[in-house]
Coordinates of C-alpha atoms (C1' of nucleotides) in Angstrom, one line a residue:
Chain A
X1 CA -11.2 -34.6 -62.9
X2 CA -11.7 -31.2 -61.3
X3 CA -12.3 -28.1 -63.4
X4 CA -9.1 -26.1 -64.0
X5 CA -9.0 -22.8 -62.0
X6 CA -8.3 -19.8 -64.1
X7 CA -5.7 -17.7 -62.4
X8 CA -5.2 -14.1 -63.4
X9 CA -1.8 -12.5 -63.1
X10 CA -3.0 -10.4 -60.2
X11 CA -4.3 -13.4 -58.4
X12 CA -0.9 -15.0 -58.6
X13 CA 0.6 -11.9 -57.2
X14 CA -1.9 -11.9 -54.3
X15 CA -1.1 -15.5 -53.8
X16 CA 2.6 -14.7 -53.5
X17 CA 1.7 -12.2 -50.8
X18 CA -0.4 -14.8 -48.9
X19 CA -1.9 -18.1 -50.0
X20 CA -4.9 -17.7 -47.9
X21 CA -5.7 -14.4 -49.6
X22 CA -5.7 -16.1 -53.0
X23 CA -7.9 -18.9 -51.7
X24 CA -10.4 -16.4 -50.3
X25 CA -10.4 -14.4 -53.6
X26 CA -11.2 -17.6 -55.5
X27 CA -13.6 -19.2 -53.1
X28 CA -15.1 -16.5 -51.0
X29 CA -14.9 -13.2 -53.0
X30 CA -18.0 -11.9 -51.2
X31 CA -15.9 -11.4 -48.1
X32 CA -13.7 -8.8 -49.9
X33 CA -13.7 -5.3 -48.6
X34 CA -12.4 -2.1 -50.1
X35 CA -9.3 -0.8 -48.3
X36 CA -8.6 2.9 -47.9
X37 CA -5.0 2.7 -49.1
X38 CA -5.9 1.4 -52.6
X39 CA -8.6 4.1 -53.2
X40 CA -6.0 6.7 -52.4
X41 CA -3.3 5.5 -54.8
X42 CA -6.0 5.1 -57.3
X43 CA -7.1 8.7 -57.0
X44 CA -3.6 9.9 -57.7
X45 CA -2.5 7.4 -60.3
X46 CA -5.4 6.4 -62.4
X47 CA -4.4 8.6 -65.3
X48 CA -1.0 7.0 -65.8
X49 CA -2.3 4.2 -68.1
X50 CA -4.2 6.6 -70.2
X51 CA -1.2 8.8 -70.7
X52 CA 1.0 5.8 -71.6
X53 CA -1.5 5.0 -74.3
X54 CA -1.7 8.7 -75.5
X55 CA 2.1 8.6 -76.0
X56 CA 1.7 5.8 -78.6
X57 CA -1.1 7.2 -80.8
X58 CA -0.8 4.5 -83.4
X59 CA -1.6 1.8 -80.7
X60 CA -4.8 -0.2 -80.5
X61 CA -6.6 -1.2 -77.3
X62 CA -7.7 -4.8 -76.9
X63 CA -11.0 -4.3 -75.1
X64 CA -12.9 -7.0 -73.3
X65 CA -16.5 -5.9 -73.7
X66 CA -17.1 -9.3 -75.4
X67 CA -15.3 -11.3 -72.8
X68 CA -11.7 -12.3 -72.1
X69 CA -11.6 -15.2 -74.5
X70 CA -12.6 -12.9 -77.3
X71 CA -9.8 -10.5 -76.2
X72 CA -7.4 -13.4 -76.5
X73 CA -8.6 -14.2 -80.0
X74 CA -8.4 -10.5 -81.0
X75 CA -4.9 -10.3 -79.7
X76 CA -3.9 -13.2 -81.9
X77 CA -5.6 -11.7 -84.9
X78 CA -3.9 -8.4 -84.5
X79 CA -0.4 -10.0 -84.0
X80 CA -1.0 -12.2 -87.2
X81 CA -2.6 -9.6 -89.4
X82 CA -1.3 -6.2 -88.2
X83 CA 2.0 -7.0 -86.6
X84 CA 3.3 -3.4 -86.7
X85 CA 0.4 -2.0 -84.6
X86 CA 1.4 -1.6 -80.9
X87 CA -1.2 -3.2 -78.6
X88 CA -2.6 -2.0 -75.3
X89 CA -3.8 -4.7 -72.9
X90 CA -2.7 -7.6 -75.2
X91 CA -4.3 -10.6 -73.6
X92 CA -2.8 -14.1 -73.3
X93 CA -3.6 -17.3 -71.5
X94 CA -1.4 -20.2 -70.7
X95 CA -1.8 -23.2 -68.5
X96 CA -4.7 -21.7 -66.7
X97 CA -3.2 -18.3 -66.2
X98 CA -4.4 -15.1 -67.9
X99 CA -2.6 -11.9 -68.3
X100 CA -3.1 -8.5 -70.0
X101 CA 0.1 -6.8 -71.0
X102 CA 0.0 -3.0 -70.7
X103 CA 1.8 -2.3 -74.0
X104 CA 3.2 -4.7 -76.6
X105 CA 5.4 -3.4 -79.4
X106 CA 6.6 -5.4 -82.4
X107 CA 10.4 -5.4 -82.4
X108 CA 12.8 -7.2 -84.7
X109 CA 11.6 -10.8 -84.9
X110 CA 9.6 -10.6 -81.6
X111 CA 8.1 -8.2 -79.2
X112 CA 9.0 -5.7 -76.5
X113 CA 6.6 -5.8 -73.6
X114 CA 6.1 -2.8 -71.4
X115 CA 4.5 -2.8 -68.0
X116 CA 3.3 0.6 -66.8
X117 CA 3.4 1.5 -63.1
X118 CA 2.3 4.6 -61.3
X119 CA 5.2 4.5 -58.8
X120 CA 8.5 6.4 -59.0
X121 CA 10.9 3.4 -58.9
X122 CA 11.2 -0.2 -59.8
X123 CA 9.9 -2.3 -56.9
X124 CA 11.1 -5.9 -56.4
X125 CA 7.5 -7.2 -56.5
X126 CA 7.0 -5.7 -59.9
X127 CA 9.6 -8.2 -61.2
X128 CA 7.5 -11.1 -60.1
X129 CA 4.6 -9.4 -61.8
X130 CA 6.5 -9.1 -65.1
X131 CA 7.9 -12.6 -64.8
X132 CA 4.3 -14.0 -64.8
X133 CA 3.4 -11.9 -67.8
X134 CA 6.5 -13.1 -69.7
X135 CA 5.9 -16.7 -68.8
X136 CA 2.3 -16.6 -70.0
X137 CA 2.9 -14.6 -73.2
X138 CA 5.9 -16.6 -74.3
X139 CA 4.2 -19.8 -73.3
X140 CA 1.2 -19.1 -75.4
X141 CA 3.4 -18.5 -78.4
X142 CA 4.3 -14.8 -78.5
X143 CA 8.0 -14.2 -78.6
X144 CA 9.2 -11.5 -76.2
X145 CA 12.7 -10.1 -76.8
X146 CA 12.7 -7.5 -74.1
X147 CA 10.7 -6.6 -71.0
X148 CA 10.5 -3.0 -69.8
X149 CA 9.0 -1.4 -66.8
X150 CA 7.8 2.1 -67.4
X151 CA 7.5 4.1 -64.1
X152 CA 7.0 7.8 -63.4
X153 CA 10.0 10.0 -63.7
X154 CA 9.7 12.4 -60.7
X155 CA 12.0 15.0 -62.3
X156 CA 9.6 15.5 -65.2
X157 CA 8.1 19.0 -65.5
X158 CA 4.9 19.3 -67.4
X159 CA 5.3 21.9 -70.2
X160 CA 1.6 22.1 -70.8
X161 CA -0.7 21.5 -73.8
X162 CA -1.1 17.8 -73.1
X163 CA 2.6 17.0 -73.8
X164 CA 3.6 14.1 -71.6
X165 CA 6.7 13.1 -73.5
X166 CA 9.2 12.2 -70.8
X167 CA 6.7 11.4 -68.0
X168 CA 7.6 7.8 -68.1
X169 CA 11.0 6.3 -67.6
X170 CA 11.6 2.9 -69.3
X171 CA 13.8 0.5 -67.5
X172 CA 15.1 -2.7 -69.1
X173 CA 14.3 -5.6 -66.7
X174 CA 14.6 -8.5 -69.2
X175 CA 17.4 -10.2 -67.3
X176 CA 15.6 -10.1 -63.9
X177 CA 12.5 -11.4 -65.6
X178 CA 14.3 -14.3 -67.2
X179 CA 16.0 -15.2 -64.0
X180 CA 12.6 -15.8 -62.4
X181 CA 11.3 -18.0 -65.1
X182 CA 11.9 -21.3 -63.3
X183 CA 9.9 -20.0 -60.3
X184 CA 6.7 -19.2 -62.2
X185 CA 5.5 -22.8 -63.1
X186 CA 6.2 -23.7 -59.5
X187 CA 4.0 -20.9 -58.2
X188 CA 1.2 -21.8 -60.6
X189 CA 1.1 -25.5 -59.8
X190 CA 1.4 -25.0 -56.1
X191 CA -1.4 -22.4 -56.2
X192 CA -3.6 -24.7 -58.2
X193 CA -3.0 -27.5 -55.8
X194 CA -3.6 -25.2 -52.8
X195 CA -6.9 -24.0 -54.3
X196 CA -8.4 -27.4 -54.6
X197 CA -7.6 -28.0 -50.9
X198 CA -9.3 -26.6 -47.7
X199 CA -8.5 -23.0 -46.6
X200 CA -4.8 -22.7 -45.9
X201 CA -4.0 -21.9 -42.3
X202 CA -1.9 -18.8 -42.3
X203 CA -1.2 -16.6 -39.3
X204 CA -1.8 -12.9 -39.6
X205 CA 1.4 -10.9 -40.1
X206 CA 3.4 -8.5 -42.3
X207 CA 1.9 -10.0 -45.5
X208 CA -1.5 -8.6 -44.5
X209 CA -0.3 -5.1 -45.3
X210 CA 2.9 -5.3 -47.4
X211 CA 3.4 -4.6 -50.2
X212 CA -0.4 -4.2 -50.6
X213 CA -3.1 -4.2 -48.0
X214 CA -5.2 -7.3 -48.1
X215 CA -8.9 -6.8 -48.6
X216 CA -9.7 -9.8 -46.3
X217 CA -8.2 -8.3 -43.2
X218 CA -11.6 -8.1 -41.5
X219 CA -12.1 -11.8 -42.1
X220 CA -8.7 -13.1 -40.9
X221 CA -8.0 -10.6 -38.0
X222 CA -9.3 -11.5 -34.6
X223 CA -12.0 -9.1 -33.3
X224 CA -10.3 -6.2 -31.6
X225 CA -11.2 -5.4 -28.0
X226 CA -13.0 -2.1 -27.6
X227 CA -9.8 -0.3 -26.5
X228 CA -6.9 -2.3 -28.1
X229 CA -3.4 -1.9 -26.8
X230 CA -2.4 -0.5 -30.2
X231 CA -4.5 2.6 -29.4
X232 CA -1.8 3.7 -27.0
X233 CA -0.2 6.5 -28.9
X234 CA 3.1 5.7 -30.6
X235 CA 3.4 2.4 -28.7
X236 CA 6.7 0.6 -29.4
X237 CA 6.8 -3.0 -30.6
X238 CA 8.7 -3.9 -27.4
X239 CA 6.1 -2.5 -25.1
X240 CA 3.3 -4.0 -27.1
X241 CA 4.9 -7.4 -26.8
X242 CA 5.6 -6.9 -23.1
X243 CA 2.0 -6.0 -22.4
X244 CA 0.6 -8.9 -24.4
X245 CA 3.0 -11.3 -22.6
X246 CA 1.5 -10.1 -19.3
X247 CA -1.9 -11.0 -20.6
X248 CA -3.3 -7.6 -21.2
X249 CA -5.6 -7.3 -24.2
X250 CA -7.4 -4.1 -23.6
X251 CA -6.0 -0.8 -22.4
X252 CA -8.3 -1.1 -19.3
X253 CA -6.6 -4.3 -18.3
X254 CA -3.4 -2.4 -17.5
X255 CA -2.9 -1.6 -13.8
X256 CA -2.5 2.1 -12.8
X257 CA 1.0 3.2 -12.6
X258 CA 2.4 0.4 -14.8
X259 CA 2.9 2.6 -17.9
X260 CA 6.1 4.7 -17.7
X261 CA 5.1 6.9 -20.7
X262 CA 3.1 9.9 -19.4
X263 CA 0.9 10.0 -22.5
X264 CA 0.2 6.3 -22.3
X265 CA -0.8 6.6 -18.7
X266 CA -3.0 9.6 -19.5
X267 CA -4.8 7.6 -22.2
X268 CA -5.2 4.6 -19.9
X269 CA -6.5 6.7 -17.0
X270 CA -9.1 8.5 -19.2
X271 CA -10.1 5.3 -21.0
X272 CA -10.8 3.6 -17.6
X273 CA -12.7 6.5 -16.2
X274 CA -14.7 7.1 -19.4
X275 CA -14.5 10.8 -18.8
X276 CA -12.7 13.2 -21.1
X277 CA -10.0 15.5 -19.6
X278 CA -9.4 19.1 -20.6
X279 CA -6.5 20.9 -19.1
X280 CA -7.8 24.5 -18.4
X281 CA -4.6 25.9 -19.9
X282 CA -6.0 24.9 -23.3
X283 CA -9.2 26.9 -22.8
X284 CA -7.2 29.9 -21.7
X285 CA -4.9 29.7 -24.7
X286 CA -7.8 29.5 -27.1
X287 CA -9.7 32.3 -25.5
X288 CA -6.6 34.4 -25.8
X289 CA -6.6 34.2 -29.6
X290 CA -7.5 37.7 -30.8
X291 CA -10.0 38.7 -33.5
X292 CA -10.5 38.5 -36.4
X293 CA -9.7 34.8 -36.4
X294 CA -9.3 33.0 -39.7
X295 CA -10.0 29.3 -39.8
X296 CA -8.2 28.0 -42.9
X297 CA -8.1 24.7 -44.8
X298 CA -6.7 23.8 -48.2
X299 CA -7.6 21.0 -50.6
X300 CA -4.7 20.0 -52.6
X301 CA -3.7 17.7 -55.5
X302 CA -0.5 15.6 -55.9
X303 CA -1.3 13.6 -58.9
X304 CA 1.0 11.1 -60.6
X305 CA 0.2 12.8 -63.9
X306 CA 0.6 16.6 -63.4
X307 CA -2.1 18.7 -64.9
X308 CA -0.8 22.2 -64.4
X309 CA 2.0 23.7 -66.4
X310 CA 5.3 23.8 -64.5
X311 CA 4.4 21.1 -62.0
X312 CA 5.8 17.6 -61.6
X313 CA 4.5 14.1 -60.8
X314 CA 3.4 13.6 -57.2
X315 CA 4.5 17.2 -56.5
X316 CA 2.6 17.5 -53.2
X317 CA 0.6 20.3 -51.7
X318 CA -0.6 22.0 -54.9
X319 CA -3.8 23.7 -53.8
X320 CA -7.0 23.9 -55.9
X321 CA -9.4 25.0 -53.2
X322 CA -9.5 26.7 -49.8
X323 CA -12.1 27.5 -47.3
X324 CA -12.0 30.0 -44.5
X325 CA -14.4 30.9 -41.8
X326 CA -13.7 34.4 -40.7
X327 CA -14.7 35.2 -37.1
X328 CA -14.7 39.0 -36.8
X329 CA -15.9 39.0 -33.3
X330 CA -17.1 36.2 -31.0
X331 CA -19.8 34.3 -32.9
X332 CA -19.8 36.7 -35.8
X333 CA -18.7 34.4 -38.6
X334 CA -18.6 34.7 -42.4
X335 CA -17.5 32.1 -44.9
X336 CA -15.0 32.7 -47.7
X337 CA -13.2 30.5 -50.1
X338 CA -11.8 29.8 -53.5
X339 CA -12.8 27.1 -56.0
X340 CA -12.9 27.5 -59.8
X341 CA -13.3 24.3 -61.8
X342 CA -13.3 26.3 -65.1
X343 CA -9.9 27.9 -64.5
X344 CA -7.2 25.7 -66.0
X345 CA -4.4 27.2 -63.9
X346 CA -6.1 27.9 -60.6
X347 CA -3.1 28.3 -58.3
X348 CA -2.4 32.0 -58.9
X349 CA -5.9 33.4 -58.6
X350 CA -6.3 31.1 -55.6
X351 CA -3.2 32.7 -54.0
X352 CA -4.3 36.2 -54.8
X353 CA -7.8 35.7 -53.3
X354 CA -6.1 34.2 -50.2
X355 CA -4.0 37.3 -49.7
X356 CA -7.0 39.5 -50.2
X357 CA -9.3 37.7 -47.8
X358 CA -6.8 36.9 -45.0
X359 CA -5.9 40.6 -44.7
X360 CA -3.0 41.8 -42.6
X361 CA -3.5 40.6 -39.1
X362 CA -5.3 38.1 -36.9
X363 CA -4.4 34.5 -36.2
X364 CA -4.8 32.0 -39.0
X365 CA -6.0 28.8 -37.3
X366 CA -5.2 25.5 -38.9
X367 CA -5.2 21.8 -37.8
X368 CA -1.7 20.4 -38.4
X369 CA 1.3 22.0 -40.2
X370 CA -0.2 21.1 -43.5
X371 CA -1.5 24.6 -44.5
X372 CA 1.9 26.1 -43.7
X373 CA 3.6 23.9 -46.3
X374 CA 0.9 24.6 -48.9
X375 CA 1.6 28.3 -48.5
X376 CA 5.3 27.7 -48.8
X377 CA 4.7 25.8 -52.0
X378 CA 2.6 28.7 -53.4
X379 CA 5.3 31.1 -52.6
X380 CA 7.8 29.0 -54.6
X381 CA 5.5 29.3 -57.7
X382 CA 4.8 33.0 -57.5
X383 CA 7.8 34.9 -56.2
X384 CA 6.0 38.2 -56.5
X385 CA 3.4 37.0 -54.0
X386 CA 6.0 35.4 -51.7
X387 CA 6.3 38.4 -49.3
X388 CA 2.6 38.5 -48.6
X389 CA 2.5 34.7 -48.3
X390 CA 5.4 34.6 -45.8
X391 CA 3.5 37.1 -43.7
X392 CA 0.5 34.8 -43.6
X393 CA 2.7 32.0 -42.5
X394 CA 3.9 33.9 -39.5
X395 CA 0.3 34.3 -38.4
X396 CA -0.5 30.6 -38.5
X397 CA -1.6 29.0 -35.2
X398 CA -1.6 25.3 -35.4
X399 CA -4.1 24.0 -32.8
X400 CA -3.3 20.3 -33.3
X401 CA -0.3 20.2 -30.8
X402 CA -2.4 22.3 -28.3
X403 CA -5.3 19.8 -28.5
X404 CA -2.9 16.9 -28.3
X405 CA -1.2 18.1 -25.2
X406 CA -4.3 19.2 -23.3
X407 CA -7.4 17.3 -24.4
X408 CA -8.4 13.6 -24.6
X409 CA -11.6 11.8 -24.9
X410 CA -11.9 8.0 -24.6
X411 CA -13.7 7.8 -28.0
X412 CA -10.7 9.2 -29.7
X413 CA -9.0 5.8 -29.4
X414 CA -5.5 7.2 -29.3
X415 CA -5.8 9.6 -32.2
X416 CA -5.8 13.3 -32.3
X417 CA -6.7 13.7 -35.9
X418 CA -9.5 16.2 -36.6
X419 CA -11.8 13.3 -37.6
X420 CA -11.2 11.6 -34.2
X421 CA -11.6 14.8 -32.2
X422 CA -14.6 16.4 -33.8
X423 CA -17.3 13.8 -32.9
X424 CA -16.3 14.1 -29.2
X425 CA -16.9 17.8 -29.3
X426 CA -19.5 18.5 -31.9
X427 CA -21.4 15.3 -32.8
X428 CA -23.9 17.4 -34.7
X429 CA -21.3 18.0 -37.4
X430 CA -21.3 14.8 -39.3
X431 CA -19.1 14.0 -42.3
X432 CA -21.3 11.0 -43.0
X433 CA -24.2 13.4 -44.1
X434 CA -22.1 14.7 -47.0
X435 CA -22.8 13.2 -50.4
X436 CA -19.8 11.7 -52.2
X437 CA -17.1 14.0 -50.9
X438 CA -16.4 13.2 -47.3
X439 CA -12.6 13.3 -47.1
X440 CA -9.5 14.8 -48.8
X441 CA -9.1 11.8 -51.1
X442 CA -12.6 12.1 -52.4
X443 CA -12.2 15.8 -52.8
X444 CA -9.2 15.2 -55.1
X445 CA -11.2 12.6 -57.1
X446 CA -14.2 15.0 -57.3
X447 CA -12.0 17.8 -58.5
X448 CA -10.3 15.7 -61.2
X449 CA -13.7 14.7 -62.5
X450 CA -15.1 18.2 -62.3
X451 CA -12.3 19.7 -64.5
X452 CA -12.4 16.8 -67.0
X453 CA -13.6 18.1 -70.4
X454 CA -15.6 14.9 -70.7
X455 CA -17.8 15.6 -67.7
X456 CA -21.3 16.9 -68.4
X457 CA -22.3 20.4 -67.1
X458 CA -24.9 19.2 -64.6
X459 CA -22.5 16.8 -63.1
X460 CA -19.8 19.5 -62.9
X461 CA -22.2 21.7 -61.0
X462 CA -23.0 18.9 -58.6
X463 CA -19.4 18.1 -58.0
X464 CA -18.6 21.8 -57.5
X465 CA -21.2 22.1 -54.8
X466 CA -20.1 18.9 -53.1
X467 CA -16.6 20.3 -52.9
X468 CA -17.8 23.5 -51.4
X469 CA -19.8 21.7 -48.8
X470 CA -17.0 19.5 -47.8
X471 CA -14.3 22.1 -47.5
X472 CA -16.7 24.4 -45.7
X473 CA -17.5 21.7 -43.2
X474 CA -13.7 21.2 -42.5
X475 CA -13.2 24.8 -41.4
X476 CA -16.5 24.9 -39.5
X477 CA -15.2 21.9 -37.6
X478 CA -12.3 23.9 -36.5
X479 CA -14.5 26.7 -35.4
X480 CA -16.5 24.2 -33.3
X481 CA -13.4 22.6 -31.8
X482 CA -12.0 26.0 -30.7
X483 CA -15.3 27.2 -29.3
X484 CA -16.1 24.0 -27.4
X485 CA -12.6 23.8 -25.9
X486 CA -12.6 27.5 -25.0
X487 CA -13.8 27.1 -21.4
Chain B
dC1 C1' 47.4 1.8 -13.6
dG2 C1' 44.6 -1.1 -16.7
dC3 C1' 40.3 -3.1 -17.6
dC4 C1' 35.7 -3.3 -17.3
dT5 C1' 30.8 -1.6 -16.6
dT6 C1' 27.5 2.1 -16.1
dG7 C1' 25.1 6.3 -16.8
dG8 C1' 24.5 10.5 -19.1
dC9 C1' 24.5 13.2 -23.2
dA10 C1' 24.5 14.5 -28.0
dA11 C1' 23.9 13.3 -32.7
dC12 C1' 21.8 10.6 -35.8
dT13 C1' 18.3 7.3 -37.7
dT14 C1' 13.9 5.2 -37.8
dA15 C1' 9.1 4.9 -37.2
dC16 C1' 4.8 6.9 -36.6
dT17 C1' 1.2 10.6 -37.0
dC18 C1' -0.9 14.3 -39.0
dA19 C1' -2.6 16.5 -43.5
dA20 C1' -4.0 16.1 -48.8
Chain C
dT1 C1' 3.1 9.5 -52.8
dT2 C1' 4.8 13.8 -50.1
dG3 C1' 6.3 16.4 -46.4
dA4 C1' 6.5 18.4 -41.7
dG5 C1' 6.9 17.3 -37.2
dT6 C1' 8.0 14.6 -33.3
dA7 C1' 8.7 10.5 -30.3
dA8 C1' 11.5 6.7 -29.7
dG9 C1' 15.4 3.9 -30.7
dT10 C1' 20.5 3.5 -31.8
dT11 C1' 25.1 4.8 -31.7
dG12 C1' 29.3 6.8 -30.2
dC13 C1' 31.7 9.1 -26.8
dC14 C1' 33.3 10.5 -22.3
dA15 C1' 33.5 10.5 -17.4
dA16 C1' 32.9 8.2 -13.2
dG17 C1' 33.1 4.3 -10.4
dG18 C1' 34.4 -0.6 -9.0
dC19 C1' 37.9 -3.8 -8.8
dG20 C1' 42.4 -6.3 -9.0

DNA sequence: CGCCTTGGCAACTTACTCAA
DNA sequence: TTGAGTAAGTTGCCAAGGCG
């Protein structure tokens, strides 16, 4: 008799995505790696659960400090003795499967179960998720009359003062969940059988990235050649297949003249030669930029739970910080910026200081069109500043397309993002040297922590300086790129 | 002339690449 | 998750050309 394997709900969901993934999670968890995609959604969405609980002040959280079996017992005690109290994270186990339900309300003779999601719509795979919860909780003796999915209502506008009434939209999915009930025991028993067998052989494919990126990609995916075909910019699936069929694995395998796309051929040629190419036109264009030059970069927030009055969930491009290196004459550079973690509504003072520092003339140098859309967003919020902001927009010079058209280095591996370009031009500027905040995502997380009332003052100060260092490095990177390409 | 294919062009859609 | 920008792919239309 083998020991029963305890499946959590999330393990069943990962098994539905790919059996091999579930097998690895159970038997080889040490191979797991963090994937970038999940940290990003986490940074934006991690407050949703808290707000859902805030909206039900009479509710009680079932913790699991004393282990999950204690949580199961406590759930039962609460349902028996305090049936009217809504429960957060009510915990049930049935036939070797464990789930924690986001919210459980007493309703009529049974319960209403609510699953809270940080997305803005009902996704198909959420229904499988809820079907498992329903199967386990009803199976273990808790009657469920209704299942709801609470997702973010994008049209919600935050009125301020911590009032999040209306942030979540409740959708009745009881019928869809019941329709899936016959599938759940099949999933469970087939997973249990699969888990007591050797590693399932599953080819890599779509399921490795959809609907969620698998943390075992590095284990399953074959080692990539140094310059994989996928590093050809915007390569189509057709061409990729054609090249693979011809037996090419690495960009350097492709014979000269084979690629019809000029940009592909350029990347191939430079990769083979190992030498970067700079079209002199670029140097000329950059040298022609007049002074004073303003190198500008924003850090913005687009959180699932809006924190500023008048903003909406996932409303993108809301700035909380900017950095600007001002080059008054060649090499004569001063640093300016805005960040105020004590200001509860920072956008307006941020915009005012921007207008003040950027003055009336001189190119505003950015990398990508992002900064332009941030300024547009600011103008929407403050119509009285709109005139000045529109004038800033007209001065913006986006150097990304210029760099893309005229510069390539083999180490860029088909990407012209600033993080791919910078190391080839200014290796001494290293994002890895920064503590904690080394990309835009981390900046958002740091800002959220810095403004949180629960954060201690020394920690706030540390986060504040990390944010300054990061944003400053971003604009300094642009200065270096422009300087090193201006020849 | 009818019938078909082919190439070119514009309009539209999709997919990817930046940024946070 | 958003949004701007763009390359690539799809579709529909028309004219030109081959052929019986």
